[in-house]
PDB file of C-alpha atoms in Angstrom:
ATOM      1  CA  MET A   1     -47.710  73.371 -34.372  1.00  0.00           C
ATOM      2  CA  ARG A   2     -46.898  74.473 -30.775  1.00  0.00           C
ATOM      3  CA  ILE A   3     -48.634  71.471 -29.137  1.00  0.00           C
ATOM      4  CA  ARG A   4     -47.063  69.033 -31.660  1.00  0.00           C
ATOM      5  CA  GLY A   5     -43.559  70.325 -30.937  1.00  0.00           C
ATOM      6  CA  PHE A   6     -44.129  69.987 -27.192  1.00  0.00           C
ATOM      7  CA  PHE A   7     -45.345  66.538 -27.395  1.00  0.00           C
ATOM      8  CA  LEU A   8     -42.169  65.556 -29.743  1.00  0.00           C
ATOM      9  CA  ALA A   9     -39.863  67.188 -27.194  1.00  0.00           C
ATOM     10  CA  ILE A  10     -41.381  65.183 -24.317  1.00  0.00           C
ATOM     11  CA  LEU A  11     -41.091  61.906 -26.490  1.00  0.00           C
ATOM     12  CA  LEU A  12     -37.364  62.588 -27.350  1.00  0.00           C
ATOM     13  CA  SER A  13     -36.640  63.372 -23.696  1.00  0.00           C
ATOM     14  CA  PHE A  14     -38.247  59.969 -22.617  1.00  0.00           C
ATOM     15  CA  ILE A  15     -36.205  58.061 -25.139  1.00  0.00           C
ATOM     16  CA  LEU A  16     -32.796  59.543 -24.241  1.00  0.00           C
ATOM     17  CA  CYS A  17     -33.538  58.890 -20.475  1.00  0.00           C
ATOM     18  CA  SER A  18     -34.480  55.179 -21.194  1.00  0.00           C
ATOM     19  CA  CYS A  19     -31.282  54.619 -23.272  1.00  0.00           C
ATOM     20  CA  SER A  20     -29.183  56.201 -20.456  1.00  0.00           C
ATOM     21  CA  ASN A  21     -30.610  53.886 -17.830  1.00  0.00           C
ATOM     22  CA  TYR A  22     -30.135  50.736 -20.099  1.00  0.00           C
ATOM     23  CA  ASN A  23     -26.530  51.360 -20.789  1.00  0.00           C
ATOM     24  CA  SER A  24     -25.955  52.090 -17.141  1.00  0.00           C
ATOM     25  CA  HIS A  25     -27.511  48.746 -15.952  1.00  0.00           C
ATOM     26  CA  SER A  26     -25.600  46.758 -18.693  1.00  0.00           C
ATOM     27  CA  THR A  27     -22.264  48.139 -17.639  1.00  0.00           C
ATOM     28  CA  GLN A  28     -22.913  47.264 -14.003  1.00  0.00           C
ATOM     29  CA  GLU A  29     -23.867  43.612 -14.793  1.00  0.00           C
ATOM     30  CA  LYS A  30     -20.754  43.116 -16.856  1.00  0.00           C
ATOM     31  CA  THR A  31     -18.449  44.462 -14.149  1.00  0.00           C
ATOM     32  CA  TYR A  32     -20.414  42.426 -11.401  1.00  0.00           C
ATOM     33  CA  ASP A  33     -19.982  39.124 -13.466  1.00  0.00           C
ATOM     34  CA  SER A  34     -16.262  39.759 -14.255  1.00  0.00           C
ATOM     35  CA  GLU A  35     -15.717  40.475 -10.482  1.00  0.00           C
ATOM     36  CA  ILE A  36     -17.190  37.316  -9.313  1.00  0.00           C
ATOM     37  CA  GLU A  37     -15.266  35.177 -11.916  1.00  0.00           C
ATOM     38  CA  PHE A  38     -11.993  36.657 -10.972  1.00  0.00           C
ATOM     39  CA  GLN A  39     -12.518  35.993  -7.265  1.00  0.00           C
ATOM     40  CA  VAL A  40     -13.251  32.351  -7.786  1.00  0.00           C
ATOM     41  CA  VAL A  41     -10.291  31.611  -9.902  1.00  0.00           C
ATOM     42  CA  ASP A  42      -7.918  33.535  -7.671  1.00  0.00           C
ATOM     43  CA  SER A  43      -9.013  32.879  -4.252  1.00  0.00           C
ATOM     44  CA  VAL A  44     -10.442  29.165  -4.314  1.00  0.00           C
ATOM     45  CA  TYR A  45      -8.119  27.608  -6.910  1.00  0.00           C
ATOM     46  CA  GLN A  46      -4.790  29.441  -6.940  1.00  0.00           C
ATOM     47  CA  LYS A  47      -4.616  30.440  -3.195  1.00  0.00           C
ATOM     48  CA  ASP A  48      -5.940  27.501  -1.495  1.00  0.00           C
ATOM     49  CA  ASP A  49      -5.857  24.282  -3.374  1.00  0.00           C
ATOM     50  CA  THR A  50      -2.660  24.648  -5.437  1.00  0.00           C
ATOM     51  CA  ASN A  51      -0.395  25.323  -2.694  1.00  0.00           C
ATOM     52  CA  GLN A  52      -1.754  22.433  -0.523  1.00  0.00           C
ATOM     53  CA  ILE A  53      -1.421  20.226  -3.687  1.00  0.00           C
ATOM     54  CA  LYS A  54       2.315  21.253  -4.075  1.00  0.00           C
ATOM     55  CA  LYS A  55       2.846  20.681  -0.400  1.00  0.00           C
ATOM     56  CA  ASP A  56       1.310  17.045  -0.505  1.00  0.00           C
ATOM     57  CA  ALA A  57       3.223  16.134  -3.514  1.00  0.00           C
ATOM     58  CA  ILE A  58       6.654  17.183  -2.107  1.00  0.00           C
ATOM     59  CA  ASN A  59       5.936  14.987   1.052  1.00  0.00           C
ATOM     60  CA  GLU A  60       4.325  12.081  -0.522  1.00  0.00           C
ATOM     61  CA  GLU A  61       6.346   8.809  -0.800  1.00  0.00           C
ATOM     62  CA  ILE A  62       5.406   5.906  -2.916  1.00  0.00           C
ATOM     63  CA  ASP A  63       6.627   2.199  -3.181  1.00  0.00           C
ATOM     64  CA  ILE A  64       8.517   1.543  -6.278  1.00  0.00           C
ATOM     65  CA  LEU A  65      10.173  -1.818  -7.620  1.00  0.00           C
ATOM     66  CA  THR A  66      13.963  -1.920  -8.197  1.00  0.00           C
ATOM     67  CA  ILE A  67      16.496  -4.641  -8.455  1.00  0.00           C
ATOM     68  CA  TYR A  68      19.760  -5.722  -6.650  1.00  0.00           C
ATOM     69  CA  VAL A  69      21.931  -8.855  -6.318  1.00  0.00           C
ATOM     70  CA  ASP A  70      23.074 -10.859  -3.430  1.00  0.00           C
ATOM     71  CA  ASN A  71      26.828 -11.670  -2.882  1.00  0.00           C
ATOM     72  CA  GLU A  72      26.321 -14.649  -5.151  1.00  0.00           C
ATOM     73  CA  ASN A  73      24.905 -12.510  -7.951  1.00  0.00           C
ATOM     74  CA  ASN A  74      21.546 -13.856  -7.439  1.00  0.00           C
ATOM     75  CA  ILE A  75      19.027 -11.291  -8.832  1.00  0.00           C
ATOM     76  CA  VAL A  76      16.912  -9.961  -5.974  1.00  0.00           C
ATOM     77  CA  PRO A  77      13.956  -7.555  -6.822  1.00  0.00           C
ATOM     78  CA  CYS A  78      13.051  -5.226  -3.877  1.00  0.00           C
ATOM     79  CA  THR A  79      10.437  -2.619  -3.124  1.00  0.00           C
ATOM     80  CA  VAL A  80      11.713   0.639  -1.640  1.00  0.00           C
ATOM     81  CA  LYS A  81       9.860   4.013  -0.696  1.00  0.00           C
ATOM     82  CA  VAL A  82      10.961   7.024  -2.755  1.00  0.00           C
ATOM     83  CA  ARG A  83       9.385  10.620  -3.156  1.00  0.00           C
ATOM     84  CA  LYS A  84       6.509  10.459  -5.627  1.00  0.00           C
ATOM     85  CA  THR A  85       7.538  10.426  -9.332  1.00  0.00           C
ATOM     86  CA  LEU A  86       5.995  10.080 -12.570  1.00  0.00           C
ATOM     87  CA  THR A  87       8.991   8.272 -14.013  1.00  0.00           C
ATOM     88  CA  VAL A  88       8.701   5.086 -11.755  1.00  0.00           C
ATOM     89  CA  ALA A  89      10.588   2.674 -14.276  1.00  0.00           C
ATOM     90  CA  LYS A  90      13.532   4.968 -14.708  1.00  0.00           C
ATOM     91  CA  GLU A  91      13.607   5.782 -11.036  1.00  0.00           C
ATOM     92  CA  GLY A  92      13.730   2.016 -10.251  1.00  0.00           C
ATOM     93  CA  ILE A  93      16.690   1.838 -12.687  1.00  0.00           C
ATOM     94  CA  ASN A  94      18.584   4.607 -11.279  1.00  0.00           C
ATOM     95  CA  LEU A  95      18.344   3.092  -7.789  1.00  0.00           C
ATOM     96  CA  THR A  96      20.079   0.011  -9.093  1.00  0.00           C
ATOM     97  CA  MET A  97      23.212   1.998  -9.861  1.00  0.00           C
ATOM     98  CA  TYR A  98      26.270   1.979  -7.467  1.00  0.00           C
ATOM     99  CA  ASN A  99      26.995   4.743  -5.042  1.00  0.00           C
ATOM    100  CA  GLU A 100      28.544   4.619  -1.481  1.00  0.00           C
ATOM    101  CA  ASN A 101      25.614   5.283   0.418  1.00  0.00           C
ATOM    102  CA  LEU A 102      23.529   2.796  -1.539  1.00  0.00           C
ATOM    103  CA  LYS A 103      26.185   0.069  -1.032  1.00  0.00           C
ATOM    104  CA  LYS A 104      26.119   0.857   2.733  1.00  0.00           C
ATOM    105  CA  SER A 105      22.278   0.729   3.020  1.00  0.00           C
ATOM    106  CA  LEU A 106      22.114  -2.651   1.135  1.00  0.00           C
ATOM    107  CA  SER A 107      24.988  -4.304   3.137  1.00  0.00           C
ATOM    108  CA  SER A 108      22.835  -4.882   6.161  1.00  0.00           C
ATOM    109  CA  TYR A 109      20.578  -6.897   3.846  1.00  0.00           C
ATOM    110  CA  GLY A 110      23.329  -8.913   2.175  1.00  0.00           C
ATOM    111  CA  LEU A 111      22.679  -7.284  -1.058  1.00  0.00           C
ATOM    112  CA  ASN A 112      24.546  -5.096  -3.529  1.00  0.00           C
ATOM    113  CA  PRO A 113      23.842  -2.663  -6.386  1.00  0.00           C
ATOM    114  CA  LEU A 114      23.345  -4.180  -9.724  1.00  0.00           C
ATOM    115  CA  LEU A 115      25.050  -1.599 -12.075  1.00  0.00           C
ATOM    116  CA  PRO A 116      28.539  -0.144 -11.628  1.00  0.00           C
ATOM    117  CA  LYS A 117      29.019   3.569 -11.256  1.00  0.00           C
ATOM    118  CA  ASN A 118      30.310   4.065 -14.687  1.00  0.00           C
ATOM    119  CA  ILE A 119      27.027   2.844 -16.404  1.00  0.00           C
ATOM    120  CA  VAL A 120      24.995   5.667 -17.864  1.00  0.00           C
ATOM    121  CA  LEU A 121      21.306   5.155 -18.923  1.00  0.00           C
ATOM    122  CA  ARG A 122      20.979   6.863 -22.289  1.00  0.00           C
ATOM    123  CA  GLY A 123      17.333   6.417 -22.679  1.00  0.00           C
ATOM    124  CA  LEU A 124      14.093   4.499 -21.662  1.00  0.00           C
ATOM    125  CA  THR A 125      10.966   4.324 -23.789  1.00  0.00           C
ATOM    126  CA  ILE A 126       7.667   2.644 -22.399  1.00  0.00           C
ATOM    127  CA  ARG A 127       5.042   2.054 -24.869  1.00  0.00           C
ATOM    128  CA  ASP A 128       1.761   0.106 -24.532  1.00  0.00           C
ATOM    129  CA  ASP A 129       3.218  -3.394 -24.608  1.00  0.00           C
ATOM    130  CA  PHE A 130       7.020  -3.085 -24.810  1.00  0.00           C
ATOM    131  CA  ASP A 131       9.932  -1.200 -23.061  1.00  0.00           C
ATOM    132  CA  ARG A 132      13.129  -0.191 -24.820  1.00  0.00           C
ATOM    133  CA  ILE A 133      16.292   0.555 -22.851  1.00  0.00           C
ATOM    134  CA  ASP A 134      19.431   2.330 -24.258  1.00  0.00           C
ATOM    135  CA  PHE A 135      23.003   1.883 -22.751  1.00  0.00           C
ATOM    136  CA  GLY A 136      26.455   2.926 -23.955  1.00  0.00           C
ATOM    137  CA  ASN A 137      29.478   0.719 -24.513  1.00  0.00           C
ATOM    138  CA  GLU A 138      30.438   0.429 -21.063  1.00  0.00           C
ATOM    139  CA  PHE A 139      27.207  -1.518 -20.232  1.00  0.00           C
ATOM    140  CA  TYR A 140      27.933  -4.197 -22.816  1.00  0.00           C
ATOM    141  CA  LEU A 141      31.582  -4.411 -22.259  1.00  0.00           C
ATOM    142  CA  ASN A 142      31.241  -5.319 -18.529  1.00  0.00           C
ATOM    143  CA  SER A 143      31.888  -8.851 -17.811  1.00  0.00           C
ATOM    144  CA  LYS A 144      28.491  -9.144 -16.155  1.00  0.00           C
ATOM    145  CA  SER A 145      26.550  -7.691 -19.023  1.00  0.00           C
ATOM    146  CA  ASP A 146      24.555 -10.926 -19.302  1.00  0.00           C
ATOM    147  CA  LEU A 147      23.367 -10.659 -15.702  1.00  0.00           C
ATOM    148  CA  PHE A 148      22.557  -6.933 -16.114  1.00  0.00           C
ATOM    149  CA  ILE A 149      20.300  -7.712 -19.181  1.00  0.00           C
ATOM    150  CA  LYS A 150      18.582 -10.704 -17.574  1.00  0.00           C
ATOM    151  CA  ALA A 151      18.014  -8.660 -14.357  1.00  0.00           C
ATOM    152  CA  LEU A 152      16.589  -5.575 -16.097  1.00  0.00           C
ATOM    153  CA  THR A 153      14.436  -7.694 -18.426  1.00  0.00           C
ATOM    154  CA  ILE A 154      12.866  -9.040 -15.306  1.00  0.00           C
ATOM    155  CA  PHE A 155      12.385  -5.797 -13.805  1.00  0.00           C
ATOM    156  CA  LEU A 156      10.800  -4.251 -16.947  1.00  0.00           C
ATOM    157  CA  SER A 157       8.634  -7.183 -17.578  1.00  0.00           C
ATOM    158  CA  SER A 158       7.219  -7.024 -14.102  1.00  0.00           C
ATOM    159  CA  PHE A 159       5.262  -3.965 -15.150  1.00  0.00           C
ATOM    160  CA  PRO A 160       1.572  -4.507 -16.455  1.00  0.00           C
ATOM    161  CA  ASN A 161       1.199  -5.377 -20.129  1.00  0.00           C
ATOM    162  CA  VAL A 162       4.860  -5.415 -21.058  1.00  0.00           C
ATOM    163  CA  LYS A 163       5.325  -8.262 -23.466  1.00  0.00           C
ATOM    164  CA  LYS A 164       8.769  -7.240 -25.169  1.00  0.00           C
ATOM    165  CA  VAL A 165      11.823  -5.755 -23.874  1.00  0.00           C
ATOM    166  CA  GLU A 166      14.398  -4.272 -26.183  1.00  0.00           C
ATOM    167  CA  PHE A 167      18.146  -3.256 -25.459  1.00  0.00           C
ATOM    168  CA  LEU A 168      19.727  -0.685 -27.621  1.00  0.00           C
ATOM    169  CA  LYS A 169      23.575  -0.097 -27.737  1.00  0.00           C
ATOM    170  CA  GLU A 170      23.885   3.740 -28.411  1.00  0.00           C
ATOM    171  CA  ASN A 171      20.537   3.921 -30.119  1.00  0.00           C
ATOM    172  CA  GLN A 172      21.150   0.596 -32.238  1.00  0.00           C
ATOM    173  CA  LEU A 173      19.148  -2.632 -31.479  1.00  0.00           C
ATOM    174  CA  TYR A 174      21.347  -5.003 -29.422  1.00  0.00           C
ATOM    175  CA  CYS A 175      18.902  -7.728 -28.314  1.00  0.00           C
ATOM    176  CA  ARG A 176      15.167  -8.381 -27.779  1.00  0.00           C
ATOM    177  CA  PHE A 177      13.204 -10.676 -25.465  1.00  0.00           C
ATOM    178  CA  ASP A 178       9.584 -11.646 -26.013  1.00  0.00           C
ATOM    179  CA  LYS A 179       7.751 -12.709 -22.700  1.00  0.00           C
ATOM    180  CA  ASN A 180       6.223 -16.237 -23.175  1.00  0.00           C
ATOM    181  CA  LYS A 181       8.365 -16.736 -26.426  1.00  0.00           C
ATOM    182  CA  ASP A 182      11.856 -16.191 -25.191  1.00  0.00           C
ATOM    183  CA  PHE A 183      11.432 -16.467 -21.268  1.00  0.00           C
ATOM    184  CA  ASN A 184       9.237 -17.115 -18.211  1.00  0.00           C
ATOM    185  CA  ILE A 185       9.677 -16.015 -14.746  1.00  0.00           C
ATOM    186  CA  ILE A 186       8.982 -18.082 -11.553  1.00  0.00           C
ATOM    187  CA  TYR A 187       9.744 -17.236  -8.040  1.00  0.00           C
ATOM    188  CA  TYR A 188      11.522 -19.250  -5.284  1.00  0.00           C
ATOM    189  CA  PRO A 189      12.501 -18.510  -1.622  1.00  0.00           C
ATOM    190  CA  LYS A 190      16.159 -18.057  -0.531  1.00  0.00           C
ATOM    191  CA  ILE A 191      17.500 -17.070   3.044  1.00  0.00           C
ATOM    192  CA  ILE A 192      20.049 -14.128   2.686  1.00  0.00           C
ATOM    193  CA  ASN A 193      21.487 -12.770   5.920  1.00  0.00           C
ATOM    194  CA  ASN A 194      19.112 -14.657   7.987  1.00  0.00           C
ATOM    195  CA  LYS A 195      16.000 -13.373   6.230  1.00  0.00           C
ATOM    196  CA  ILE A 196      13.873 -15.018   3.388  1.00  0.00           C
ATOM    197  CA  PHE A 197      13.791 -13.065   0.397  1.00  0.00           C
ATOM    198  CA  ILE A 198      11.722 -14.071  -2.757  1.00  0.00           C
ATOM    199  CA  LEU A 199      13.863 -14.378  -5.887  1.00  0.00           C
ATOM    200  CA  PRO A 200      13.043 -14.830  -9.636  1.00  0.00           C
ATOM    201  CA  LYS A 201      14.208 -17.542 -11.700  1.00  0.00           C
ATOM    202  CA  TRP A 202      14.415 -17.380 -15.727  1.00  0.00           C
ATOM    203  CA  ILE A 203      12.961 -20.471 -17.283  1.00  0.00           C
ATOM    204  CA  LYS A 204      11.780 -21.166 -20.789  1.00  0.00           C
ATOM    205  CA  ILE A 205       8.435 -23.081 -21.238  1.00  0.00           C
ATOM    206  CA  LYS A 206       7.261 -23.789 -24.836  1.00  0.00           C
ATOM    207  CA  TYR A 207       3.817 -22.204 -25.574  1.00  0.00           C
ATOM    208  CA  ASN A 208       2.632 -24.810 -28.016  1.00  0.00           C
ATOM    209  CA  ASP A 209       0.110 -26.339 -25.745  1.00  0.00           C
ATOM    210  CA  LYS A 210      -1.693 -23.228 -24.180  1.00  0.00           C
ATOM    211  CA  SER A 211      -4.040 -25.354 -22.126  1.00  0.00           C
ATOM    212  CA  LYS A 212      -1.098 -26.787 -20.186  1.00  0.00           C
ATOM    213  CA  TYR A 213       1.123 -23.571 -20.360  1.00  0.00           C
ATOM    214  CA  TYR A 214       0.545 -22.144 -16.931  1.00  0.00           C
ATOM    215  CA  GLU A 215       0.329 -25.500 -15.276  1.00  0.00           C
ATOM    216  CA  ASN A 216       3.900 -26.207 -16.763  1.00  0.00           C
ATOM    217  CA  ILE A 217       5.186 -22.954 -15.493  1.00  0.00           C
ATOM    218  CA  LEU A 218       3.846 -23.576 -11.962  1.00  0.00           C
ATOM    219  CA  LYS A 219       5.170 -27.219 -11.839  1.00  0.00           C
ATOM    220  CA  ASN A 220       8.709 -25.564 -12.082  1.00  0.00           C
ATOM    221  CA  LEU A 221       7.826 -23.338  -9.364  1.00  0.00           C
ATOM    222  CA  ILE A 222       6.690 -26.100  -7.145  1.00  0.00           C
ATOM    223  CA  ILE A 223      10.044 -28.105  -7.824  1.00  0.00           C
ATOM    224  CA  GLU A 224      11.968 -24.959  -6.536  1.00  0.00           C
ATOM    225  CA  ALA A 225       9.651 -24.675  -3.501  1.00  0.00           C
ATOM    226  CA  LYS A 226      10.122 -28.355  -2.717  1.00  0.00           C
ATOM    227  CA  GLY A 227      13.802 -27.598  -2.708  1.00  0.00           C
ATOM    228  CA  PHE A 228      13.285 -25.182   0.119  1.00  0.00           C
ATOM    229  CA  TYR A 229      10.412 -26.798   1.868  1.00  0.00           C
ATOM    230  CA  LYS A 230      11.209 -30.524   2.098  1.00  0.00           C
ATOM    231  CA  ILE A 231       7.758 -31.204   3.749  1.00  0.00           C
ATOM    232  CA  LEU A 232       6.326 -30.395   0.321  1.00  0.00           C
ATOM    233  CA  ASN A 233       7.760 -33.335  -1.427  1.00  0.00           C
ATOM    234  CA  GLY A 234       4.366 -34.844  -1.929  1.00  0.00           C
ATOM    235  CA  LEU A 235       2.559 -31.735  -3.144  1.00  0.00           C
ATOM    236  CA  ILE A 236       0.829 -32.165  -6.349  1.00  0.00           C
ATOM    237  CA  LEU A 237      -0.318 -29.424  -8.900  1.00  0.00           C
ATOM    238  CA  TYR A 238      -3.590 -30.749 -10.142  1.00  0.00           C
ATOM    239  CA  SER A 239      -4.387 -27.914 -12.525  1.00  0.00           C
ATOM    240  CA  ALA A 240      -3.666 -24.181 -13.387  1.00  0.00           C
ATOM    241  CA  TYR A 241      -5.861 -22.054 -15.521  1.00  0.00           C
ATOM    242  CA  ILE A 242      -7.121 -18.538 -16.160  1.00  0.00           C
ATOM    243  CA  GLN A 243     -10.778 -17.418 -16.030  1.00  0.00           C
ATOM    244  CA  GLY A 244     -11.385 -13.716 -16.652  1.00  0.00           C
ATOM    245  CA  ASP A 245      -8.718 -11.895 -14.842  1.00  0.00           C
ATOM    246  CA  THR A 246      -8.233 -14.684 -12.104  1.00  0.00           C
ATOM    247  CA  LEU A 247      -5.430 -17.376 -11.963  1.00  0.00           C
ATOM    248  CA  TYR A 248      -7.012 -20.744 -10.433  1.00  0.00           C
ATOM    249  CA  VAL A 249      -4.414 -22.949  -9.029  1.00  0.00           C
ATOM    250  CA  ASN A 250      -5.549 -26.455  -7.732  1.00  0.00           C
ATOM    251  CA  LEU A 251      -3.204 -28.206  -5.282  1.00  0.00           C
ATOM    252  CA  SER A 252      -3.346 -31.266  -2.999  1.00  0.00           C
ATOM    253  CA  ASN A 253      -3.731 -30.912   0.559  1.00  0.00           C
ATOM    254  CA  HIS A 254      -0.143 -31.294   1.243  1.00  0.00           C
ATOM    255  CA  ILE A 255       0.092 -27.537   1.170  1.00  0.00           C
ATOM    256  CA  MET A 256      -1.773 -27.441   4.541  1.00  0.00           C
ATOM    257  CA  GLN A 257       1.232 -29.268   6.219  1.00  0.00           C
ATOM    258  CA  LEU A 258       3.136 -25.846   5.963  1.00  0.00           C
ATOM    259  CA  LYS A 259       3.363 -23.685   8.990  1.00  0.00           C
ATOM    260  CA  GLU A 260       1.314 -20.348   8.595  1.00  0.00           C
ATOM    261  CA  GLU A 261       4.325 -18.152   7.903  1.00  0.00           C
ATOM    262  CA  ASP A 262       5.563 -20.671   5.334  1.00  0.00           C
ATOM    263  CA  ILE A 263       2.135 -20.758   3.595  1.00  0.00           C
ATOM    264  CA  LYS A 264       2.316 -16.991   3.329  1.00  0.00           C
ATOM    265  CA  ILE A 265       5.686 -17.321   1.592  1.00  0.00           C
ATOM    266  CA  PHE A 266       4.298 -20.018  -0.690  1.00  0.00           C
ATOM    267  CA  VAL A 267       1.416 -17.992  -1.684  1.00  0.00           C
ATOM    268  CA  GLN A 268       3.561 -15.110  -2.573  1.00  0.00           C
ATOM    269  CA  LEU A 269       5.638 -17.279  -4.950  1.00  0.00           C
ATOM    270  CA  LEU A 270       2.423 -17.790  -6.731  1.00  0.00           C
ATOM    271  CA  ILE A 271       1.310 -14.141  -6.449  1.00  0.00           C
ATOM    272  CA  PHE A 272       4.669 -12.743  -8.093  1.00  0.00           C
ATOM    273  CA  THR A 273       4.758 -15.400 -10.830  1.00  0.00           C
ATOM    274  CA  ALA A 274       1.100 -14.672 -11.665  1.00  0.00           C
ATOM    275  CA  LYS A 275       2.033 -10.753 -12.045  1.00  0.00           C
ATOM    276  CA  HIS A 276       4.026 -11.963 -15.202  1.00  0.00           C
ATOM    277  CA  PHE A 277       0.842 -13.510 -16.718  1.00  0.00           C
ATOM    278  CA  ASP A 278      -0.917 -11.181 -19.162  1.00  0.00           C
ATOM    279  CA  GLY A 279      -4.324 -10.082 -17.951  1.00  0.00           C
ATOM    280  CA  VAL A 280      -3.996 -11.648 -14.452  1.00  0.00           C
ATOM    281  CA  ASN A 281      -5.207  -9.418 -11.570  1.00  0.00           C
ATOM    282  CA  LYS A 282      -6.215 -11.874  -8.926  1.00  0.00           C
ATOM    283  CA  LEU A 283      -5.102 -15.457  -7.691  1.00  0.00           C
ATOM    284  CA  SER A 284      -7.539 -18.155  -6.263  1.00  0.00           C
ATOM    285  CA  ILE A 285      -6.095 -21.264  -4.615  1.00  0.00           C
ATOM    286  CA  LEU A 286      -7.989 -24.448  -4.542  1.00  0.00           C
ATOM    287  CA  VAL A 287      -7.170 -27.513  -2.299  1.00  0.00           C
ATOM    288  CA  ASN A 288      -8.384 -30.610  -3.705  1.00  0.00           C
ATOM    289  CA  ASN A 289     -10.698 -28.752  -6.111  1.00  0.00           C
ATOM    290  CA  LYS A 290     -12.398 -26.691  -3.215  1.00  0.00           C
ATOM    291  CA  LYS A 291     -11.901 -23.014  -2.667  1.00  0.00           C
ATOM    292  CA  THR A 292      -9.819 -22.534   0.385  1.00  0.00           C
ATOM    293  CA  ALA A 293      -9.105 -19.295   2.238  1.00  0.00           C
ATOM    294  CA  LEU A 294      -5.471 -19.687   3.001  1.00  0.00           C
ATOM    295  CA  SER A 295      -3.476 -17.107   4.865  1.00  0.00           C
ATOM    296  CA  GLY A 296      -3.961 -13.470   3.754  1.00  0.00           C
ATOM    297  CA  SER A 297      -6.948 -14.272   1.227  1.00  0.00           C
ATOM    298  CA  PHE A 298     -10.159 -12.463   1.189  1.00  0.00           C
ATOM    299  CA  ASN A 299     -12.780 -15.130   0.639  1.00  0.00           C
ATOM    300  CA  GLY A 300     -10.146 -17.338  -1.162  1.00  0.00           C
ATOM    301  CA  ILE A 301      -8.973 -14.479  -3.508  1.00  0.00           C
ATOM    302  CA  TYR A 302      -5.777 -12.602  -3.635  1.00  0.00           C
ATOM    303  CA  GLU A 303      -5.626  -9.338  -5.170  1.00  0.00           C
ATOM    304  CA  LEU A 304      -2.048  -9.150  -6.792  1.00  0.00           C
ATOM    305  CA  TYR A 305      -1.550  -5.326  -6.632  1.00  0.00           C
ATOM    306  CA  LYS A 306      -1.645  -5.464  -2.934  1.00  0.00           C
ATOM    307  CA  TYR A 307       1.541  -7.500  -2.637  1.00  0.00           C
ATOM    308  CA  LYS A 308       5.258  -5.743  -2.670  1.00  0.00           C
ATOM    309  CA  ILE A 309       8.050  -8.048  -3.265  1.00  0.00           C
ATOM    310  CA  ASN A 310      10.911  -8.014  -0.807  1.00  0.00           C
ATOM    311  CA  PRO A 311      10.272  -4.584   0.919  1.00  0.00           C
ATOM    312  CA  ILE A 312      13.311  -2.833   2.336  1.00  0.00           C
ATOM    313  CA  THR A 313      14.451   0.593   3.622  1.00  0.00           C
ATOM    314  CA  LEU A 314      17.351   2.530   2.236  1.00  0.00           C
ATOM    315  CA  ASN A 315      18.740   5.208   4.395  1.00  0.00           C
TER     316      ASN A 315
END
């Protein structure tokens, strides 16, 4: 009995010692893992990267589109630099509104703010394929309300994939414009304060014959260009069509009669017009059915997103 009791005492002592060591080891591992996790979250992400991201965001500037008018009330879209914002369309509209500093900045370009200072933007909704903008009575009672509506429709329809623009009067539908059905936009050059600006023109082309639709739009563009560049009187548009995400424009060799700088402007007329075509991201210009690397192209291709219309600097 004494021997059996002795062995039982030794066995019990061994079990208690093992349990104590196991619990101690488990506790150390848990504490160690927790400490490492805390260090990673705190030192790497919170202290280093976040503060740097905030600094970069504060200082970063982006190009955004806005819209003004010249002294003859022609609509003039412009690209300006602003602090980075997530509400690009809203910021673009806010920049059209009158204030003394803006008027002074624009005067050197021969331009003016679009909207008077009593106009208040009540709301702006941007969905997949349409924009909805809400103004109060003062917007629609203004004698230039038709100009405002047309300018803002051109502005909003310049954003990718927008097919419809709706105007609300204090949250009630006032008017609606469907791109292609109600309007098309082409661009033409105009000299303002001794500088060439590229301006939009509101036209309406019937969508009945889709095969000739883009061709008919660009024929109107060429008519406008011929009014500015008399040397283009013989220019012929042979065809205009879309393959994939590229607009192909086939011209006669009269385009080569333009000077280098004038070719750049003519190409931009095509580029900014093409930006209003659904699904088009690139432009390719053919001359007498042959791909031609005109000024500014890469292997005969122009990527539309790289081009900013009428860049100006606001003080």
